Amino acid sequence: MNKFFSISLLICIMIFHLSCNGEPVKTGNKNGMIVTAHFMASEIGKDILQQGGNAYDAAVAVQFALAVVYPRAGNIGGGGFAVIRTKKGEYNTLDFREKAPLAACEKMYLDSLGNVLSGLSQNGDLAVGVPGSVDGMCELHKKYGRLNWNKLLLPAINLAEKGVVLTELEAEKLNAYQDRILAQNPTKEKCPYLKRTGFSKGDTLVYSDLAETLKRIQIHKRNGFYAGKTAHLIVDEIKRGKGILSLKDLETYHSVWRPALVGDYRDCRIISMPPPSSGGIALLQLLKGAEKFNLGQYKFSSQEHLHLITELERRVYADRATYLGDPDFYDVPMVKLLSKEYLDNRFADICFNKKSDSQEIKAGEVNWIESFETTHFSIVDKEGNAIAITTTLNGNYGSKVVVDGAGFFLNNEMDDFSIKPGVPNQFGLVGGQANSIRPEKRMLSSMTPTIVEKNGRLFMVLGSPGGSTIITSVFQNIINTIEFGMDPQQCVNAPRIHSQWLPDEIYAEPKAISSKVREQMTNFGHIIKIQKKIGMMANIFINEQDGLIGAADTLRHKDSRSIGY
Ligand code: DON
């Protein structure tokens, strides 16, 4: 009885530990590590590494697998960014962000009086940007892949053909979006994402049309998507919904290799995404601010810590709204925004005993959606090749439009443009000329796939979904590690806050701010709103002693998983 009691107690303690701390950190993995939002995609990444593939092969297989098992964000109808550090220590980034169609124009979401036509940039066919993911994966494989392309598509095709068993989270999410998916696909009888009686955990969903699309991509690579049957199915779908994306848009889409944005912070080198993502610039500005004020001198979650990062964020997001956009269309002052002189000046008025005033631009309502519509994954192989990829349809299930006969969702990325100066998008972000709509321009992003080197060695690979909160989530994970000395899982689990200039508020996870600190901050004039979850990290840490350490955000998203071996 005693023995039984002690074993039960031990099990209880273990369960309690797991539920409080997420996945336990596993050390000793030297051969590879994959962290994604879905355990099946992580398994597939591991299989590819075990077949002799490198991190880049695994990334291609994971991207296609996520399009099947995680259709709310994993995609072939969306876009994203990849940050790479090879085993030789070379950096590169791949921009496979969507583009505005050729027929797009600056005022396409405004009526004749200049008022915003509500919802048009967020739902339906007019919200769709030219997808970049398939071209991006082809480019990634062409430049860095080792295994045969066929092999990388095979796991996703098998899953789509044989069917995917829905997890509780995925069943819930599909059910929550049934009305919106139905509204965009009212006549599609066989659409696998619709079920009148509702989805349940354990349902097996077979994606026959998607499997055929993936096979066309397997055989014809980019032409299996941007030309031929798939391209025609996409354009027919768009035409039915009065969208503007054309065959020419698909034919001319190409992803772009861009030099990585690299900057130093303490003894770390940050390798991140340049525009058209705002992520890299904003992250570096924030980290340089943290270093300038020696943030680590304050206690974690103290009023000084939280006030300081809020004040930094307020200034950085104001810069984002004004100066950042697609560098192929707008001259982004990158060097200036990251210069010491500029940042010293920019942060000079931060005051430790009062909140600064936000400028006189009316902030809009932010529709905080407690979900993660983008997805990030990190992979490192045994040779030390690393990749951080963030990819998205933008909203959950993107535009909600499913391409009839091709079986996948199209993005609603056009909403990331500034559709009218000063009018906030779905994440409350405002913008102006730098991010205005132009044909073939890429919309500004917050995605921040990032790699960190410490003393010249690979140290962290990280990223997150979460719209505008992506940048601040990545920022907090780096400072949790460097300034506050947390271990990998503590760093991911630690409660987060977010502020973005406009709206002039702080969003905080329930345990992020104690009542005492909350009172102090409110006295400074901060407005604090509770947000159930902010970000969903997928991090890898590397050190000599422990090897590759995966840290998934299982506390915030229980399907996510780090798998190493
Ligand atoms: O590129 C961007 O910044 C957005 N389209 C990302 C959207 C996102 O992260 C939604 N997830 N919560």
Coordinates of C-alpha atoms and ligand atoms in Angstrom, one line a residue:
M1 CA 0.0 0.0 0.0
N2 CA 2.8 2.3 1.0
K3 CA 4.7 1.4 -2.2
F4 CA 1.5 2.0 -4.2
F5 CA 1.0 5.3 -2.5
S6 CA 4.6 6.5 -3.2
I7 CA 4.4 5.5 -6.8
S8 CA 1.1 7.3 -7.3
L9 CA 2.6 10.3 -5.6
L10 CA 5.6 10.2 -7.9
I11 CA 3.3 10.0 -10.9
C12 CA 1.2 12.9 -9.6
I13 CA 4.4 15.0 -9.1
M14 CA 5.6 14.2 -12.6
I15 CA 2.2 15.1 -14.2
F16 CA 2.1 18.3 -12.2
H17 CA 5.7 19.1 -13.3
L18 CA 4.8 18.5 -16.9
S19 CA 1.7 20.5 -16.8
C20 CA 3.4 23.4 -15.1
N21 CA 6.6 23.3 -17.2
G22 CA 5.6 21.9 -20.5
E23 CA 7.9 19.4 -22.1
P24 CA 10.9 18.4 -20.0
V25 CA 14.2 19.4 -21.6
K26 CA 16.0 16.5 -23.1
T27 CA 19.7 16.8 -23.4
G28 CA 22.3 14.7 -25.3
N29 CA 20.8 15.0 -28.8
K30 CA 23.6 15.4 -31.3
N31 CA 22.2 14.1 -34.5
G32 CA 19.3 16.5 -35.2
M33 CA 16.5 18.5 -33.7
I34 CA 13.2 19.6 -35.1
V35 CA 10.7 21.8 -33.4
T36 CA 7.3 22.4 -35.0
A37 CA 3.7 23.2 -34.1
H38 CA 2.6 19.6 -34.8
F39 CA 4.1 16.4 -33.7
M40 CA 3.5 14.6 -37.0
A41 CA 5.4 17.3 -38.9
S42 CA 8.3 17.0 -36.3
E43 CA 8.4 13.2 -36.9
I44 CA 8.6 13.7 -40.6
G45 CA 11.5 16.1 -40.2
K46 CA 13.3 13.5 -38.1
D47 CA 12.7 10.8 -40.7
I48 CA 14.2 12.9 -43.4
L49 CA 17.3 13.6 -41.3
Q50 CA 17.6 9.9 -40.6
Q51 CA 17.4 9.1 -44.3
G52 CA 20.5 11.2 -44.7
G53 CA 18.8 14.5 -45.5
N54 CA 20.2 17.8 -44.1
A55 CA 18.3 20.5 -42.2
Y56 CA 17.1 22.1 -45.5
D57 CA 15.7 18.8 -46.9
A58 CA 13.9 18.3 -43.6
A59 CA 12.5 21.9 -43.8
V60 CA 11.0 21.3 -47.2
A61 CA 9.4 18.1 -46.0
V62 CA 8.1 19.8 -42.9
Q63 CA 6.6 22.7 -44.8
F64 CA 4.6 20.4 -47.1
A65 CA 3.6 18.2 -44.1
L66 CA 2.3 21.2 -42.2
A67 CA 0.1 22.1 -45.2
V68 CA -1.7 18.8 -44.6
V69 CA -1.7 18.3 -40.8
Y70 CA -2.0 22.0 -39.8
P71 CA -4.1 23.6 -42.5
R72 CA -4.9 26.7 -40.4
A73 CA -1.4 28.0 -40.9
G74 CA 0.8 25.4 -42.6
N75 CA 0.4 26.0 -46.3
I76 CA 1.1 25.8 -50.0
G77 CA -1.3 28.8 -50.6
G78 CA 0.7 31.2 -48.5
G79 CA 4.2 32.5 -48.0
G80 CA 7.0 33.1 -45.5
F81 CA 10.6 33.6 -44.7
A82 CA 13.6 31.4 -44.0
V83 CA 16.8 32.3 -42.2
I84 CA 19.7 30.0 -42.7
R85 CA 23.1 29.5 -41.1
T86 CA 25.1 26.7 -42.8
K87 CA 27.6 24.4 -41.1
K88 CA 30.3 26.6 -42.6
G89 CA 28.9 29.6 -40.8
E90 CA 27.5 31.2 -43.9
Y91 CA 24.2 33.2 -43.6
N92 CA 21.4 33.6 -46.0
T93 CA 17.7 34.4 -46.1
L94 CA 14.9 33.4 -48.4
D95 CA 11.9 35.7 -49.0
F96 CA 9.0 33.7 -50.2
R97 CA 6.5 36.3 -49.1
E98 CA 3.3 36.7 -51.2
K99 CA 3.1 39.7 -53.6
A100 CA 0.2 41.9 -54.6
P101 CA -1.3 40.8 -57.9
L102 CA -0.5 42.8 -61.0
A103 CA -4.0 44.2 -61.1
A104 CA -3.8 45.5 -57.5
C105 CA -3.9 49.2 -56.8
E106 CA -3.4 51.5 -53.8
K107 CA -7.1 52.2 -53.1
M108 CA -8.5 48.8 -54.0
Y109 CA -10.1 48.3 -50.5
L110 CA -11.6 51.8 -50.4
D111 CA -15.0 53.0 -51.7
S112 CA -15.4 56.1 -53.9
L113 CA -15.4 58.3 -50.8
G114 CA -12.2 56.8 -49.5
N115 CA -13.7 54.8 -46.8
V116 CA -12.5 51.3 -46.0
L117 CA -14.7 48.5 -47.5
S118 CA -14.8 46.4 -44.3
G119 CA -13.5 42.9 -44.5
L120 CA -12.5 42.9 -48.2
S121 CA -8.8 42.6 -47.4
Q122 CA -9.4 39.9 -44.8
N123 CA -11.8 37.4 -46.3
G124 CA -12.6 36.1 -49.8
D125 CA -10.7 36.1 -53.1
L126 CA -9.8 39.8 -53.2
A127 CA -7.7 39.3 -50.0
V128 CA -5.4 36.8 -51.7
G129 CA -1.7 37.6 -52.4
V130 CA 0.3 35.6 -55.0
P131 CA 1.4 32.6 -53.0
G132 CA 5.1 32.0 -52.5
S133 CA 5.6 28.8 -50.4
V134 CA 6.0 26.3 -53.3
D135 CA 8.5 28.5 -55.2
G136 CA 10.3 29.1 -51.9
M137 CA 10.6 25.4 -51.1
C138 CA 11.9 24.7 -54.7
E139 CA 14.5 27.4 -54.3
L140 CA 15.6 26.2 -50.9
H141 CA 16.0 22.6 -52.2
K142 CA 17.8 23.8 -55.3
K143 CA 20.4 25.7 -53.4
Y144 CA 20.9 23.6 -50.2
G145 CA 19.0 20.3 -50.5
R146 CA 20.7 16.9 -50.7
L147 CA 18.0 14.3 -51.0
N148 CA 15.8 13.8 -54.1
W149 CA 12.9 16.2 -54.3
N150 CA 10.4 13.3 -54.7
K151 CA 11.3 12.0 -51.3
L152 CA 10.6 15.3 -49.6
L153 CA 7.0 15.4 -50.9
L154 CA 6.3 11.8 -50.2
P155 CA 5.4 12.0 -46.5
A156 CA 2.9 14.8 -47.1
I157 CA 1.3 13.0 -50.0
N158 CA 1.0 9.8 -47.9
L159 CA -0.7 11.8 -45.1
A160 CA -3.1 13.5 -47.5
E161 CA -4.0 10.2 -49.2
K162 CA -4.3 8.0 -46.1
G163 CA -5.8 10.7 -43.9
V164 CA -4.9 12.6 -40.9
V165 CA -6.4 11.9 -37.4
L166 CA -7.6 15.2 -36.0
T167 CA -6.2 16.3 -32.7
E168 CA -8.5 17.9 -30.2
L169 CA -7.0 21.4 -31.0
E170 CA -7.4 21.0 -34.7
A171 CA -11.0 19.7 -34.4
E172 CA -11.8 22.7 -32.1
K173 CA -10.3 25.1 -34.5
L174 CA -12.1 23.8 -37.6
N175 CA -15.4 23.9 -35.7
A176 CA -14.8 27.4 -34.6
Y177 CA -14.3 28.5 -38.2
Q178 CA -17.0 26.4 -39.9
D179 CA -19.3 29.4 -40.6
R180 CA -16.5 31.4 -42.1
I181 CA -15.2 28.6 -44.2
L182 CA -18.7 27.7 -45.4
A183 CA -19.3 31.4 -46.3
Q184 CA -16.5 31.3 -48.8
N185 CA -17.1 27.8 -50.0
P186 CA -20.9 27.4 -50.1
T187 CA -21.2 25.0 -53.0
K188 CA -18.2 22.7 -52.3
E189 CA -19.9 19.5 -51.3
K190 CA -16.7 17.5 -50.9
C191 CA -14.6 20.1 -49.1
P192 CA -12.8 18.2 -46.4
Y193 CA -12.7 21.2 -44.1
L194 CA -16.5 21.3 -43.8
K195 CA -18.7 19.0 -41.7
R196 CA -22.2 20.0 -40.8
T197 CA -22.3 17.8 -37.7
G198 CA -19.0 19.2 -36.5
F199 CA -15.5 17.6 -36.2
S200 CA -14.3 15.6 -33.3
K201 CA -10.9 14.5 -32.0
G202 CA -10.1 11.2 -33.7
D203 CA -11.9 11.9 -37.0
T204 CA -9.7 10.9 -39.9
L205 CA -9.7 13.5 -42.7
V206 CA -8.6 12.4 -46.2
Y207 CA -7.4 15.2 -48.5
S208 CA -7.7 13.6 -52.0
D209 CA -7.5 16.8 -54.0
L210 CA -4.6 18.1 -52.0
A211 CA -2.8 14.8 -52.5
E212 CA -3.1 15.2 -56.3
T213 CA -1.9 18.8 -56.1
L214 CA 1.1 17.7 -54.0
K215 CA 1.8 15.0 -56.6
R216 CA 1.8 17.6 -59.4
I217 CA 4.4 19.6 -57.3
Q218 CA 6.4 16.4 -56.7
I219 CA 6.6 15.7 -60.5
H220 CA 6.8 19.2 -62.0
K221 CA 8.3 21.2 -59.0
R222 CA 7.3 24.9 -59.3
N223 CA 5.4 24.2 -62.5
G224 CA 3.2 21.8 -60.6
F225 CA 1.7 24.9 -58.8
Y226 CA 2.4 28.0 -60.9
A227 CA 1.5 26.5 -64.2
G228 CA -0.8 23.8 -65.6
K229 CA -3.7 22.2 -63.8
T230 CA -3.1 23.7 -60.3
A231 CA -2.6 27.3 -61.7
H232 CA -5.8 27.0 -63.7
L233 CA -7.7 25.7 -60.7
I234 CA -6.5 28.6 -58.6
V235 CA -7.4 31.2 -61.2
D236 CA -10.8 29.7 -61.8
E237 CA -11.5 29.8 -58.1
I238 CA -10.3 33.4 -57.8
K239 CA -12.5 34.4 -60.8
R240 CA -15.6 32.8 -59.2
G241 CA -15.0 35.0 -56.1
K242 CA -14.3 38.1 -58.1
G243 CA -10.7 38.3 -57.2
I244 CA -7.9 39.6 -59.3
L245 CA -5.0 37.1 -59.2
S246 CA -4.2 35.9 -62.7
L247 CA -2.2 33.2 -64.5
K248 CA 0.4 35.8 -65.2
D249 CA 0.8 36.5 -61.5
L250 CA 1.5 32.9 -60.8
E251 CA 3.8 32.5 -63.8
T252 CA 5.9 35.5 -62.8
Y253 CA 6.1 34.9 -59.0
H254 CA 9.6 34.3 -57.8
S255 CA 11.0 34.1 -54.3
V256 CA 14.2 36.2 -53.5
W257 CA 17.4 35.3 -51.8
R258 CA 18.3 38.3 -49.6
P259 CA 21.4 39.0 -47.5
A260 CA 20.6 38.2 -43.9
L261 CA 20.2 41.2 -41.6
V262 CA 23.1 40.8 -39.1
G263 CA 23.7 42.8 -36.0
D264 CA 25.6 42.4 -32.7
Y265 CA 24.1 42.5 -29.3
R266 CA 26.3 41.8 -26.3
D267 CA 28.5 38.8 -27.1
C268 CA 25.8 37.5 -29.6
R269 CA 25.4 37.9 -33.3
I270 CA 21.8 38.1 -34.4
I271 CA 21.0 36.8 -37.8
S272 CA 17.5 37.7 -38.9
M273 CA 15.1 38.6 -41.7
P274 CA 15.5 41.9 -43.5
P275 CA 12.5 43.7 -45.1
P276 CA 9.9 43.1 -46.4
S277 CA 9.8 41.7 -42.9
S278 CA 10.0 44.3 -40.2
G279 CA 11.1 41.5 -37.8
G280 CA 14.8 41.7 -38.1
I281 CA 15.1 45.5 -37.9
A282 CA 12.6 45.8 -35.0
L283 CA 14.3 42.9 -33.1
L284 CA 17.7 44.5 -33.4
Q285 CA 16.5 47.9 -32.4
L286 CA 14.9 46.3 -29.3
L287 CA 18.0 44.3 -28.4
K288 CA 20.2 47.3 -28.8
G289 CA 17.9 49.2 -26.4
A290 CA 18.1 46.3 -23.9
E291 CA 21.9 46.4 -24.1
K292 CA 22.0 50.2 -23.8
F293 CA 19.9 50.2 -20.6
N294 CA 21.6 47.0 -19.3
L295 CA 18.2 45.4 -18.9
G296 CA 19.6 42.4 -17.0
Q297 CA 20.3 44.5 -13.9
Y298 CA 16.6 44.5 -13.1
K299 CA 14.6 41.6 -11.7
F300 CA 12.6 39.6 -14.2
S301 CA 8.9 40.8 -14.2
S302 CA 9.8 43.8 -12.1
Q303 CA 8.2 47.2 -12.9
E304 CA 11.6 48.4 -14.3
H305 CA 11.9 45.4 -16.7
L306 CA 8.3 45.6 -18.0
H307 CA 8.2 49.4 -18.2
L308 CA 11.5 49.5 -20.1
I309 CA 10.6 47.0 -22.7
T310 CA 7.2 48.6 -23.2
E311 CA 8.9 52.0 -23.8
L312 CA 11.4 50.4 -26.2
E313 CA 8.6 48.7 -28.1
R314 CA 6.5 51.8 -28.4
R315 CA 9.3 53.6 -30.2
V316 CA 10.3 50.6 -32.4
Y317 CA 6.7 50.0 -33.6
A318 CA 6.3 53.7 -34.4
D319 CA 9.4 53.4 -36.6
R320 CA 8.0 50.2 -38.2
A321 CA 4.7 52.0 -39.1
T322 CA 6.6 54.9 -40.7
Y323 CA 9.7 53.6 -42.4
L324 CA 9.3 49.9 -43.2
G325 CA 8.0 48.3 -46.4
D326 CA 9.1 46.2 -49.4
P327 CA 12.7 47.3 -50.2
D328 CA 12.1 46.6 -53.9
F329 CA 9.6 49.5 -53.9
Y330 CA 10.6 51.7 -51.0
D331 CA 13.9 52.9 -49.8
V332 CA 14.0 51.5 -46.3
P333 CA 16.6 53.5 -44.2
M334 CA 18.0 50.3 -42.7
V335 CA 21.4 51.5 -41.8
K336 CA 20.1 54.7 -40.2
L337 CA 17.4 52.8 -38.2
L338 CA 20.1 50.6 -36.7
S339 CA 22.9 53.1 -36.2
K340 CA 24.1 53.7 -32.7
E341 CA 23.6 57.5 -33.0
Y342 CA 20.0 57.1 -34.2
L343 CA 19.1 54.6 -31.5
D344 CA 20.8 56.6 -28.7
N345 CA 18.7 59.6 -29.7
R346 CA 15.5 57.5 -30.2
F347 CA 15.7 56.0 -26.7
A348 CA 17.1 59.2 -25.0
D349 CA 13.7 60.3 -23.7
I350 CA 12.8 57.1 -22.0
C351 CA 12.0 58.0 -18.5
F352 CA 11.9 55.5 -15.6
N353 CA 9.2 57.2 -13.6
K354 CA 6.6 57.9 -16.2
K355 CA 5.1 56.6 -19.3
S356 CA 5.7 58.5 -22.5
D357 CA 2.8 59.9 -24.5
S358 CA 1.9 58.2 -27.7
Q359 CA 1.5 60.4 -30.7
E360 CA -1.8 61.8 -31.9
I361 CA -2.9 59.0 -34.2
K362 CA -6.1 57.4 -33.5
A363 CA -5.6 53.8 -32.6
G364 CA -8.0 51.3 -33.9
E365 CA -9.6 48.3 -32.3
V366 CA -7.4 45.2 -32.3
N367 CA -9.2 42.0 -32.8
W368 CA -7.1 39.9 -30.5
I369 CA -7.6 36.3 -31.6
E370 CA -6.4 33.8 -29.1
S371 CA -4.9 31.5 -31.7
F372 CA -1.9 31.1 -33.8
E373 CA -2.5 31.5 -37.5
T374 CA 1.1 31.5 -38.5
T375 CA 3.6 28.8 -37.8
H376 CA 7.3 28.7 -37.1
F377 CA 9.6 25.7 -37.1
S378 CA 13.3 25.4 -36.4
I379 CA 15.7 22.6 -37.5
V380 CA 19.3 21.8 -36.9
D381 CA 21.1 18.8 -38.3
K382 CA 24.1 16.8 -37.0
E383 CA 26.5 18.8 -39.2
G384 CA 25.3 22.1 -37.7
N385 CA 23.2 23.3 -40.6
A386 CA 20.4 25.4 -39.2
I387 CA 17.2 26.9 -40.5
A388 CA 14.4 29.0 -39.0
I389 CA 11.2 29.2 -41.0
T390 CA 8.1 31.2 -40.3
T391 CA 5.2 30.6 -42.7
T392 CA 1.6 31.8 -42.9
L393 CA -1.7 32.1 -44.5
N394 CA -2.1 35.3 -42.3
G395 CA -5.5 34.7 -40.6
N396 CA -6.6 31.2 -39.5
Y397 CA -7.2 29.3 -42.8
G398 CA -6.2 32.5 -44.6
S399 CA -8.9 34.0 -46.8
K400 CA -11.0 30.8 -46.0
V401 CA -11.2 30.2 -49.7
V402 CA -10.4 26.6 -50.6
V403 CA -9.3 26.0 -54.2
D404 CA -11.9 23.7 -55.7
G405 CA -10.3 20.6 -57.1
A406 CA -6.9 21.4 -55.6
G407 CA -7.9 21.1 -51.9
F408 CA -5.9 23.9 -50.1
F409 CA -6.6 27.3 -48.5
L410 CA -5.5 30.6 -50.1
N411 CA -3.9 33.3 -47.9
N412 CA -5.4 36.6 -47.0
E413 CA -2.0 38.3 -46.8
M414 CA -3.2 41.5 -48.6
D415 CA -4.4 42.7 -45.2
D416 CA -0.8 43.1 -44.2
F417 CA -0.5 46.2 -46.5
S418 CA -1.5 49.5 -45.1
I419 CA -4.9 49.7 -46.9
K420 CA -5.3 53.3 -45.9
P421 CA -2.8 55.5 -44.0
G422 CA -3.4 55.3 -40.2
V423 CA -6.1 52.6 -40.5
P424 CA -5.1 49.5 -38.5
N425 CA -5.1 46.0 -39.9
Q426 CA -6.3 42.9 -38.1
F427 CA -3.3 43.1 -35.7
G428 CA -3.9 46.8 -35.0
L429 CA -0.8 47.8 -37.0
V430 CA -0.9 51.1 -38.8
G431 CA 1.3 52.2 -41.7
G432 CA 1.6 54.6 -44.5
Q433 CA 3.3 55.1 -47.8
A434 CA 6.2 52.7 -47.2
N435 CA 3.7 49.8 -47.0
S436 CA 1.0 51.0 -49.4
I437 CA -0.3 48.7 -52.1
R438 CA 1.4 48.5 -55.4
P439 CA 1.2 45.8 -58.1
E440 CA 3.8 43.1 -57.4
K441 CA 4.9 44.6 -54.1
R442 CA 5.3 42.5 -51.0
M443 CA 3.3 43.4 -47.9
L444 CA 5.2 44.2 -44.7
S445 CA 5.5 41.4 -42.3
S446 CA 6.3 40.9 -38.6
M447 CA 7.6 37.4 -39.1
T448 CA 11.0 37.1 -37.3
P449 CA 12.7 33.8 -38.0
T450 CA 16.1 34.3 -36.2
I451 CA 19.4 32.5 -35.5
V452 CA 21.7 33.6 -32.7
E453 CA 25.4 33.0 -32.5
K454 CA 27.3 33.3 -29.3
N455 CA 31.0 33.8 -29.4
G456 CA 31.0 32.8 -33.0
R457 CA 29.1 29.5 -32.5
L458 CA 25.5 28.5 -33.3
F459 CA 23.5 29.2 -30.1
M460 CA 19.8 29.6 -30.7
V461 CA 17.4 29.0 -33.6
L462 CA 14.0 30.5 -32.9
G463 CA 10.7 32.1 -34.0
S464 CA 7.0 32.4 -33.4
P465 CA 3.6 33.0 -34.9
G466 CA 1.4 35.8 -33.5
G467 CA 1.1 38.7 -36.0
S468 CA 2.5 41.9 -34.4
T469 CA 3.4 40.0 -31.3
I470 CA 6.0 37.8 -33.1
I471 CA 8.7 40.4 -32.8
T472 CA 8.2 41.0 -29.1
S473 CA 8.0 37.2 -28.4
V474 CA 11.3 36.6 -30.1
F475 CA 12.8 39.6 -28.3
Q476 CA 11.7 38.3 -24.9
N477 CA 13.0 34.9 -25.6
I478 CA 16.5 36.3 -26.4
I479 CA 16.5 38.6 -23.4
N480 CA 15.2 35.8 -21.1
T481 CA 18.2 33.8 -22.1
I482 CA 20.9 36.5 -22.3
E483 CA 19.7 39.1 -19.7
F484 CA 17.9 36.9 -17.3
G485 CA 19.9 33.6 -17.6
M486 CA 16.9 31.3 -18.0
D487 CA 17.3 27.7 -19.3
P488 CA 15.8 26.8 -22.7
Q489 CA 12.4 25.6 -21.4
Q490 CA 12.1 28.3 -18.7
C491 CA 12.8 30.9 -21.4
V492 CA 9.9 29.6 -23.6
N493 CA 7.5 29.1 -20.7
A494 CA 8.1 32.5 -19.1
P495 CA 5.0 34.7 -19.4
R496 CA 5.1 37.4 -22.0
I497 CA 3.9 40.9 -22.6
H498 CA 3.4 42.9 -25.7
S499 CA 3.1 46.6 -26.7
Q500 CA 3.2 48.1 -30.1
W501 CA 2.9 51.9 -29.9
L502 CA -0.7 51.9 -31.1
P503 CA -3.0 51.0 -29.5
D504 CA -1.3 52.6 -26.6
E505 CA -1.7 49.6 -24.3
I506 CA 0.2 46.7 -22.8
Y507 CA -1.1 43.2 -23.4
A508 CA 0.0 40.7 -20.8
E509 CA -0.4 37.0 -20.3
P510 CA -2.2 36.3 -17.0
K511 CA 0.9 35.5 -14.9
A512 CA 3.1 38.2 -16.5
I513 CA 2.5 41.0 -14.1
S514 CA 2.1 40.7 -10.3
S515 CA -0.6 42.8 -8.7
K516 CA 2.0 45.0 -7.1
V517 CA 3.8 45.7 -10.3
R518 CA 0.5 46.2 -12.1
E519 CA -0.4 48.9 -9.6
Q520 CA 3.0 50.6 -10.1
M521 CA 2.7 50.5 -13.8
T522 CA -0.9 51.8 -13.8
N523 CA 0.2 54.7 -11.7
F524 CA 2.7 55.6 -14.5
G525 CA -0.3 55.7 -16.9
H526 CA 0.1 52.3 -18.6
I527 CA -3.1 50.6 -19.6
I528 CA -2.8 46.8 -19.1
K529 CA -5.0 44.3 -20.8
I530 CA -4.9 40.6 -20.2
Q531 CA -4.3 38.3 -23.2
K532 CA -4.5 34.6 -22.6
K533 CA -1.6 33.7 -24.8
I534 CA 1.1 35.6 -26.6
G535 CA 3.2 33.9 -29.3
M536 CA 4.1 30.2 -29.6
M537 CA 7.9 29.6 -29.7
A538 CA 9.6 26.8 -31.5
N539 CA 13.2 27.1 -30.3
I540 CA 16.4 25.1 -30.5
F541 CA 19.4 25.8 -28.2
I542 CA 22.8 24.5 -28.9
N543 CA 25.7 24.1 -26.5
E544 CA 28.8 21.9 -26.3
Q545 CA 27.8 20.1 -23.1
D546 CA 24.1 19.3 -23.8
G547 CA 24.1 19.1 -27.6
L548 CA 20.8 20.2 -29.3
I549 CA 18.1 21.2 -26.9
G550 CA 14.6 21.6 -28.4
A551 CA 12.1 23.8 -26.6
A552 CA 8.5 23.6 -27.9
D553 CA 5.8 25.8 -26.5
T554 CA 3.6 22.9 -25.4
L555 CA 2.2 25.0 -22.5
R556 CA 0.6 27.3 -25.0
H557 CA 0.0 24.7 -27.8
K558 CA -0.1 21.1 -26.8
D559 CA 0.3 19.7 -30.3
S560 CA 3.7 21.3 -30.7
R561 CA 6.7 19.1 -30.3
S562 CA 10.5 19.1 -30.3
I563 CA 12.0 15.8 -31.5
G564 CA 15.7 15.2 -31.4
Y565 CA 17.8 12.1 -31.6
Ligands
DON1 O1 3.3 38.5 -41.9 C1 2.8 38.9 -40.8 O2 3.3 39.6 -40.0 C2 1.4 38.3 -40.5 N1 0.8 37.9 -41.7 C3 1.6 37.1 -39.6 C4 0.3 36.6 -39.2 C5 0.3 35.8 -38.0 O3 1.4 35.6 -37.4 C6 -0.9 35.3 -37.5 N2 -0.7 34.5 -36.3 N3 -1.1 34.6 -35.2

